[in-house]
Coordinates of C-alpha atoms in Angstrom, one line a residue:
X15 CA -21.2 17.4 8.9
X16 CA -20.8 13.6 9.3
X17 CA -18.2 11.8 7.2
X18 CA -20.8 10.1 5.0
X19 CA -22.7 13.3 4.3
X20 CA -19.3 15.0 3.5
X21 CA -18.5 12.2 1.0
X22 CA -22.0 12.6 -0.6
X23 CA -21.5 16.3 -0.9
X24 CA -18.2 15.8 -2.6
X25 CA -19.8 13.2 -4.9
X26 CA -22.4 15.8 -6.0
X27 CA -19.5 18.0 -7.1
X28 CA -17.4 15.2 -8.5
X29 CA -16.4 17.0 -11.7
X30 CA -15.3 20.1 -9.8
X31 CA -13.3 18.0 -7.4
X32 CA -11.5 16.3 -10.3
X33 CA -10.8 19.6 -12.0
X34 CA -9.3 21.0 -8.7
X35 CA -7.2 18.1 -7.5
X36 CA -6.5 16.3 -10.8
X37 CA -6.2 19.1 -13.3
X38 CA -4.0 17.2 -15.7
X39 CA -6.9 14.7 -16.3
X40 CA -9.7 14.9 -18.8
X41 CA -13.4 14.1 -18.9
X42 CA -14.5 11.0 -20.9
X43 CA -18.2 10.2 -20.7
X44 CA -19.1 9.5 -17.1
X45 CA -15.5 9.4 -16.0
X46 CA -12.6 11.7 -15.2
X47 CA -9.4 9.9 -16.4
X48 CA -5.9 10.6 -15.0
X49 CA -2.6 8.7 -14.3
X50 CA -2.9 8.3 -10.5
X51 CA -4.3 10.0 -7.4
X52 CA -1.5 12.6 -7.5
X53 CA -2.7 13.9 -10.8
X54 CA 0.1 12.5 -13.0
X55 CA -0.9 12.5 -16.7
X56 CA -2.1 9.0 -17.9
X57 CA -5.0 6.7 -18.1
X58 CA -4.9 4.4 -15.1
X59 CA -7.2 6.3 -12.7
X60 CA -10.9 6.4 -13.3
X61 CA -13.2 8.7 -11.3
X62 CA -16.9 8.4 -11.8
X63 CA -18.3 11.9 -12.1
X64 CA -22.0 11.2 -12.7
X65 CA -24.7 8.7 -11.9
X66 CA -25.4 6.9 -8.6
X67 CA -21.8 5.9 -8.2
X68 CA -20.4 9.4 -8.7
X69 CA -17.3 10.1 -6.6
X70 CA -16.1 6.5 -6.7
X71 CA -12.6 5.9 -8.2
X72 CA -10.4 3.0 -9.0
X73 CA -6.7 2.9 -10.1
X74 CA -6.4 0.1 -12.7
X75 CA -2.6 0.0 -12.2
X76 CA -2.6 -0.6 -8.5
X77 CA -6.1 -2.0 -7.7
X78 CA -6.7 0.9 -5.2
X79 CA -10.1 2.4 -5.0
X80 CA -12.2 4.7 -2.7
X81 CA -14.3 7.8 -2.6
X82 CA -13.4 11.4 -3.0
X83 CA -12.4 11.8 0.6
X84 CA -9.8 9.1 0.1
X85 CA -8.7 10.7 -3.1
X86 CA -8.2 14.1 -1.4
X87 CA -6.3 12.5 1.4
X88 CA -3.9 10.7 -0.9
X89 CA -3.6 13.6 -3.4
X90 CA -2.6 16.1 -0.7
X91 CA -0.8 13.6 1.6
X92 CA -3.1 14.5 4.6
X93 CA -4.2 12.7 7.7
X94 CA -7.9 11.7 7.8
X95 CA -8.8 14.6 10.0
X96 CA -7.0 17.1 7.8
X97 CA -8.6 15.6 4.7
X98 CA -12.0 16.3 6.3
X99 CA -11.0 19.9 6.9
X100 CA -9.8 20.2 3.3
X101 CA -13.0 18.8 2.0
X102 CA -15.1 21.2 4.0
X103 CA -12.9 24.1 2.7
X104 CA -13.4 22.9 -0.8
X105 CA -17.2 22.6 -0.4
X106 CA -17.2 26.3 0.6
X107 CA -15.7 27.3 -2.7
X108 CA -17.8 28.2 -5.8
X109 CA -18.4 25.0 -7.7
X110 CA -19.1 24.5 -11.4
X111 CA -22.8 23.9 -12.1
X112 CA -23.5 20.2 -12.0
X113 CA -26.8 18.4 -11.8
X114 CA -27.4 17.0 -8.3
X115 CA -26.5 13.4 -7.8
X116 CA -28.7 11.1 -5.8
X117 CA -26.6 8.5 -4.1
X118 CA -28.9 5.6 -3.8
X119 CA -28.4 2.3 -2.0
X120 CA -27.8 -0.6 -4.2
X121 CA -27.1 -4.3 -3.4
X122 CA -23.4 -3.9 -4.5
X123 CA -22.9 -1.2 -1.8
X124 CA -23.7 -3.9 0.8
X125 CA -20.5 -5.7 -0.1
X126 CA -18.0 -5.4 2.8
X127 CA -14.5 -5.5 1.4
X128 CA -12.8 -5.6 4.8
X129 CA -14.9 -8.7 5.8
X130 CA -14.1 -10.3 2.4
X131 CA -10.4 -9.6 3.0
X132 CA -10.5 -11.3 6.4
X133 CA -12.3 -14.3 5.0
X134 CA -9.8 -14.8 2.2
X135 CA -6.9 -14.5 4.6
X136 CA -8.5 -17.0 7.0
X137 CA -9.1 -19.4 4.0
X138 CA -5.4 -19.3 3.1
X139 CA -2.6 -21.5 4.4
X140 CA 0.9 -20.8 5.9
X141 CA 3.4 -19.9 3.3
X142 CA 6.1 -22.5 4.1
X143 CA 6.6 -25.1 1.3
X144 CA 4.2 -23.4 -1.1
X145 CA 4.5 -21.8 -4.5
X146 CA 4.5 -18.4 -2.7
X147 CA 7.7 -19.3 -0.8
X148 CA 9.3 -20.5 -4.0
X149 CA 8.3 -17.2 -5.8
X150 CA 9.9 -15.1 -3.1
X151 CA 13.0 -17.3 -3.2
X152 CA 13.3 -16.6 -7.0
X153 CA 13.4 -12.9 -6.0
X154 CA 16.4 -13.6 -3.7
X155 CA 14.3 -13.6 -0.5
X156 CA 14.8 -16.4 2.1
X157 CA 12.2 -16.2 4.9
X158 CA 14.5 -16.7 8.0
X159 CA 11.6 -15.9 10.3
X160 CA 7.9 -17.0 10.5
X161 CA 6.1 -14.3 8.6
X162 CA 2.6 -14.8 9.9
X163 CA 1.4 -11.7 7.8
X164 CA 2.0 -13.8 4.7
X165 CA -0.2 -16.7 3.5
X166 CA -0.9 -18.7 0.4
X167 CA -4.1 -19.4 -1.4
X168 CA -3.9 -22.2 -4.1
X169 CA -7.2 -21.1 -5.9
X170 CA -7.7 -17.4 -5.7
X171 CA -10.2 -15.7 -8.0
X172 CA -9.0 -13.1 -10.4
X173 CA -11.7 -11.0 -12.1
X174 CA -11.1 -9.5 -15.5
X175 CA -13.3 -7.8 -18.1
X176 CA -14.5 -11.1 -19.5
X177 CA -15.1 -13.1 -16.3
X178 CA -13.2 -14.9 -13.6
X179 CA -9.9 -16.9 -13.7
X180 CA -8.4 -18.9 -10.9
X181 CA -4.7 -18.6 -10.0
X182 CA -2.6 -19.4 -6.9
X183 CA -1.8 -16.2 -4.9
X184 CA 0.5 -14.8 -2.3
X185 CA -1.7 -13.2 0.3
X186 CA -0.4 -10.4 2.6
X187 CA -2.4 -9.1 5.6
X188 CA -2.8 -5.3 5.9
X189 CA -3.3 -4.4 9.6
X190 CA -3.9 -1.3 11.6
X191 CA -1.8 -0.3 14.7
X192 CA -3.9 -2.6 16.9
X193 CA -3.2 -5.6 14.7
X194 CA -6.7 -5.8 13.2
X195 CA -6.8 -6.9 9.6
X196 CA -8.2 -4.1 7.4
X197 CA -7.3 -5.5 4.0
X198 CA -5.2 -7.8 2.0
X199 CA -2.8 -7.6 -0.9
X200 CA -2.8 -10.4 -3.5
X201 CA 0.0 -11.4 -5.9
X202 CA -1.3 -13.9 -8.4
X203 CA 1.4 -16.5 -9.3
X204 CA 2.0 -18.8 -12.3
X205 CA 2.8 -22.4 -11.1
X206 CA 4.6 -23.1 -14.3
X207 CA 7.2 -20.3 -14.0
X208 CA 7.1 -19.5 -10.2
X209 CA 6.7 -15.9 -11.4
X210 CA 3.7 -13.5 -11.4
X211 CA 0.7 -14.8 -13.3
X212 CA 0.3 -13.6 -16.9
X213 CA -2.7 -11.3 -16.1
X214 CA -3.2 -7.6 -16.6
X215 CA -2.9 -6.7 -12.9
X216 CA -1.1 -9.5 -11.1
X217 CA -1.2 -7.4 -7.9
X218 CA -4.4 -6.1 -6.4
X219 CA -5.5 -4.9 -3.0
X220 CA -8.8 -5.6 -1.2
X221 CA -10.2 -3.8 1.8
X222 CA -9.1 -0.6 3.5
X223 CA -5.3 0.1 3.0
X224 CA -5.3 3.9 3.6
X225 CA -3.0 4.6 6.5
X226 CA -2.3 0.9 7.2
X227 CA 0.5 -1.5 6.2
X228 CA 1.7 -5.1 6.2
X229 CA 3.6 -5.4 9.5
X230 CA 6.8 -7.5 9.9
X231 CA 8.0 -7.3 13.5
X232 CA 6.8 -5.5 16.6
X233 CA 7.0 -1.8 16.2
X234 CA 9.2 0.1 18.6
X235 CA 11.0 3.5 18.6
X236 CA 12.8 2.7 15.2
X237 CA 11.4 1.1 12.1
X238 CA 11.7 0.9 8.3
X239 CA 8.7 1.8 6.0
X240 CA 9.0 0.3 2.5
X241 CA 6.9 1.2 -0.6
X242 CA 6.5 -2.4 -1.9
X243 CA 6.0 -5.8 -0.3
X244 CA 9.1 -7.3 -1.9
X245 CA 11.3 -4.3 -0.8
X246 CA 9.9 -4.8 2.7
X247 CA 10.7 -8.5 2.7
X248 CA 14.2 -7.8 1.4
X249 CA 14.9 -5.4 4.2
X250 CA 13.4 -7.8 6.8
X251 CA 15.7 -10.6 5.6
X252 CA 18.8 -8.3 5.7
X253 CA 18.0 -6.7 9.0
X254 CA 15.7 -9.2 10.9
X255 CA 15.9 -7.1 14.1
X256 CA 14.4 -4.0 12.5
X257 CA 10.5 -3.8 12.3
X258 CA 9.4 -3.2 8.7
X259 CA 6.2 -1.8 7.3
X260 CA 5.1 -2.5 3.7
X261 CA 2.8 0.3 2.5
X262 CA 2.2 -1.4 -0.8
X263 CA 2.2 1.7 -3.0
X264 CA 3.7 5.2 -3.1
X265 CA 0.4 6.8 -2.4
X266 CA -0.1 4.7 0.7
X267 CA 3.4 5.2 1.8
X268 CA 2.8 8.9 2.0
X269 CA -0.4 8.4 4.0
X270 CA 1.0 5.9 6.6
X271 CA -0.4 6.4 10.2
X272 CA 2.5 6.1 12.6
X273 CA 2.3 5.0 16.3
X274 CA 3.3 7.5 19.0
X275 CA 6.1 5.2 20.2
X276 CA 7.9 5.5 16.8
X277 CA 10.5 8.2 16.9
X278 CA 12.8 7.4 13.9
X279 CA 11.6 6.0 10.6
X280 CA 13.8 5.0 7.7
X281 CA 11.9 5.1 4.4
X282 CA 12.7 2.8 1.6
X283 CA 10.7 4.1 -1.3
X284 CA 11.3 3.2 -4.9
X285 CA 14.0 5.3 -6.6
X286 CA 11.6 7.2 -8.9
X287 CA 9.7 10.6 -8.7
X288 CA 6.6 8.9 -7.1
X289 CA 8.7 7.3 -4.4
X290 CA 10.4 10.6 -3.6
X291 CA 7.1 12.4 -3.5
X292 CA 5.8 9.8 -1.1
X293 CA 8.8 10.3 1.1
X294 CA 8.4 14.0 1.2
X295 CA 4.6 13.7 1.9
X296 CA 5.3 11.4 4.8
X297 CA 8.0 13.6 6.3
X298 CA 5.8 16.7 5.9
X299 CA 2.9 14.9 7.8
X300 CA 5.2 13.8 10.7
X301 CA 7.4 16.8 11.4
X302 CA 7.8 15.6 15.0
X303 CA 9.6 12.4 13.9
X304 CA 13.1 11.8 12.6
X305 CA 12.3 10.5 9.1
X306 CA 15.2 9.5 6.8
X307 CA 15.5 8.1 3.3
X308 CA 17.2 4.8 2.4
X309 CA 18.2 5.1 -1.2
X310 CA 18.8 1.9 -3.4
X311 CA 21.3 1.8 -6.2
X312 CA 18.8 0.6 -8.7
X313 CA 14.9 0.9 -8.8
X314 CA 14.4 -0.6 -5.4
X315 CA 16.2 -2.7 -2.8
X316 CA 14.9 -6.0 -4.2
X317 CA 16.4 -5.2 -7.5
X318 CA 19.6 -4.4 -5.7
X319 CA 19.4 -7.7 -3.9
X320 CA 19.0 -9.7 -7.1
X321 CA 21.8 -7.8 -8.9
X322 CA 24.4 -7.4 -6.2
X323 CA 23.6 -10.1 -3.6
X324 CA 22.7 -9.8 0.1
X325 CA 26.1 -8.7 1.7
X326 CA 26.8 -5.7 -0.6
X327 CA 23.2 -4.5 -0.2
X328 CA 23.3 -5.0 3.6
X329 CA 26.5 -3.0 3.8
X330 CA 25.1 -0.2 1.5
X331 CA 22.1 0.2 3.7
X332 CA 24.1 0.0 7.0
X333 CA 26.1 3.0 5.8
X334 CA 22.9 5.0 5.5
X335 CA 21.8 4.2 9.1
X336 CA 22.8 6.5 11.9
X337 CA 25.9 5.2 13.7
X338 CA 24.1 4.6 16.9
X339 CA 21.6 2.3 15.1
X340 CA 24.2 0.1 13.5
X341 CA 25.2 -1.9 16.7
X342 CA 21.5 -2.3 17.6
X343 CA 20.2 -3.7 14.3
X344 CA 23.2 -4.7 12.2
X345 CA 25.8 -6.2 14.6
X346 CA 23.5 -7.8 17.2
X347 CA 22.7 -11.5 17.2
X348 CA 20.1 -12.7 14.9
X349 CA 16.7 -13.6 16.5
X350 CA 15.6 -17.2 16.7
X351 CA 12.5 -18.4 14.9
X352 CA 9.3 -17.9 16.8
X353 CA 5.6 -18.4 16.1
X354 CA 5.1 -14.7 16.4
X355 CA 8.4 -13.4 15.0
X356 CA 6.5 -11.3 12.5
X357 CA 3.0 -10.3 11.7
X358 CA 0.3 -10.3 14.4
X359 CA 0.6 -10.9 18.1
X360 CA 3.4 -10.4 20.5
X361 CA 7.0 -11.0 19.3

């Protein structure tokens, strides 16, 4: 069965899928409501269970969205191939009676979020000297390298329930292992405060994030994977010789696709249950790699940086690295600035 047909088959049993994978949620009208893709109790995740958009879901807290194949992949921490197998297994189970859903084509389905993400990134400008750089500086981060994965858009649309607002935004490019942009992450900013904009969801993603990340540095045999963008930038500032991946959420951290060359991965998830679940999912998916946790003292390493300063945080992290990695990444000379020091293209 082709992927599209499999997704349509899951959509026709959307209520049964939700009851199986999100049992702590509840039905409300045409939606199944839950806390997140892992089934945590709450009201952030909305899954459409009837109508022509059955099977589509959106997490209002993170801006993530997808179909039921994506949901199963994130919920179970599976690779895409394993998620297809899981979906086929589910469809072989007895399902609750549900009227058939006809998935029709509609003009909104023609919208290409990946193309839109690439257009927005191309329309943005380098981060140097912008509000985005000042915002990162207010979080204790000084960009000592050229981060080409980051850009700034002075007038980025923000859609809410009543219409559209315009705010400046920090734009981060999400890329696959070949360096192709598959999505972007937007952080809307307030020019008056140099902080996040006063909107309900100041951070939102666009495009295909599942399995991909914001890349800082050329991947080799050792790297760091961070849950959030600011954590990743903190680590890149403290250890500029270490490649860093920003997964942008706990769910996406657990679903990262790793290159064959990568043999050891340090994981800097947030110090909370969702972060530890993401670490365990990632490690269980890649049992052939050496995957180790980096644990912050507070909620995350950016909070550590703001509270304790760079040197104590650098020393705390260095103590968590394997002894053979310390000379390579902590004690070696700092790299010089380069057009391709980070992001896309050769280093």
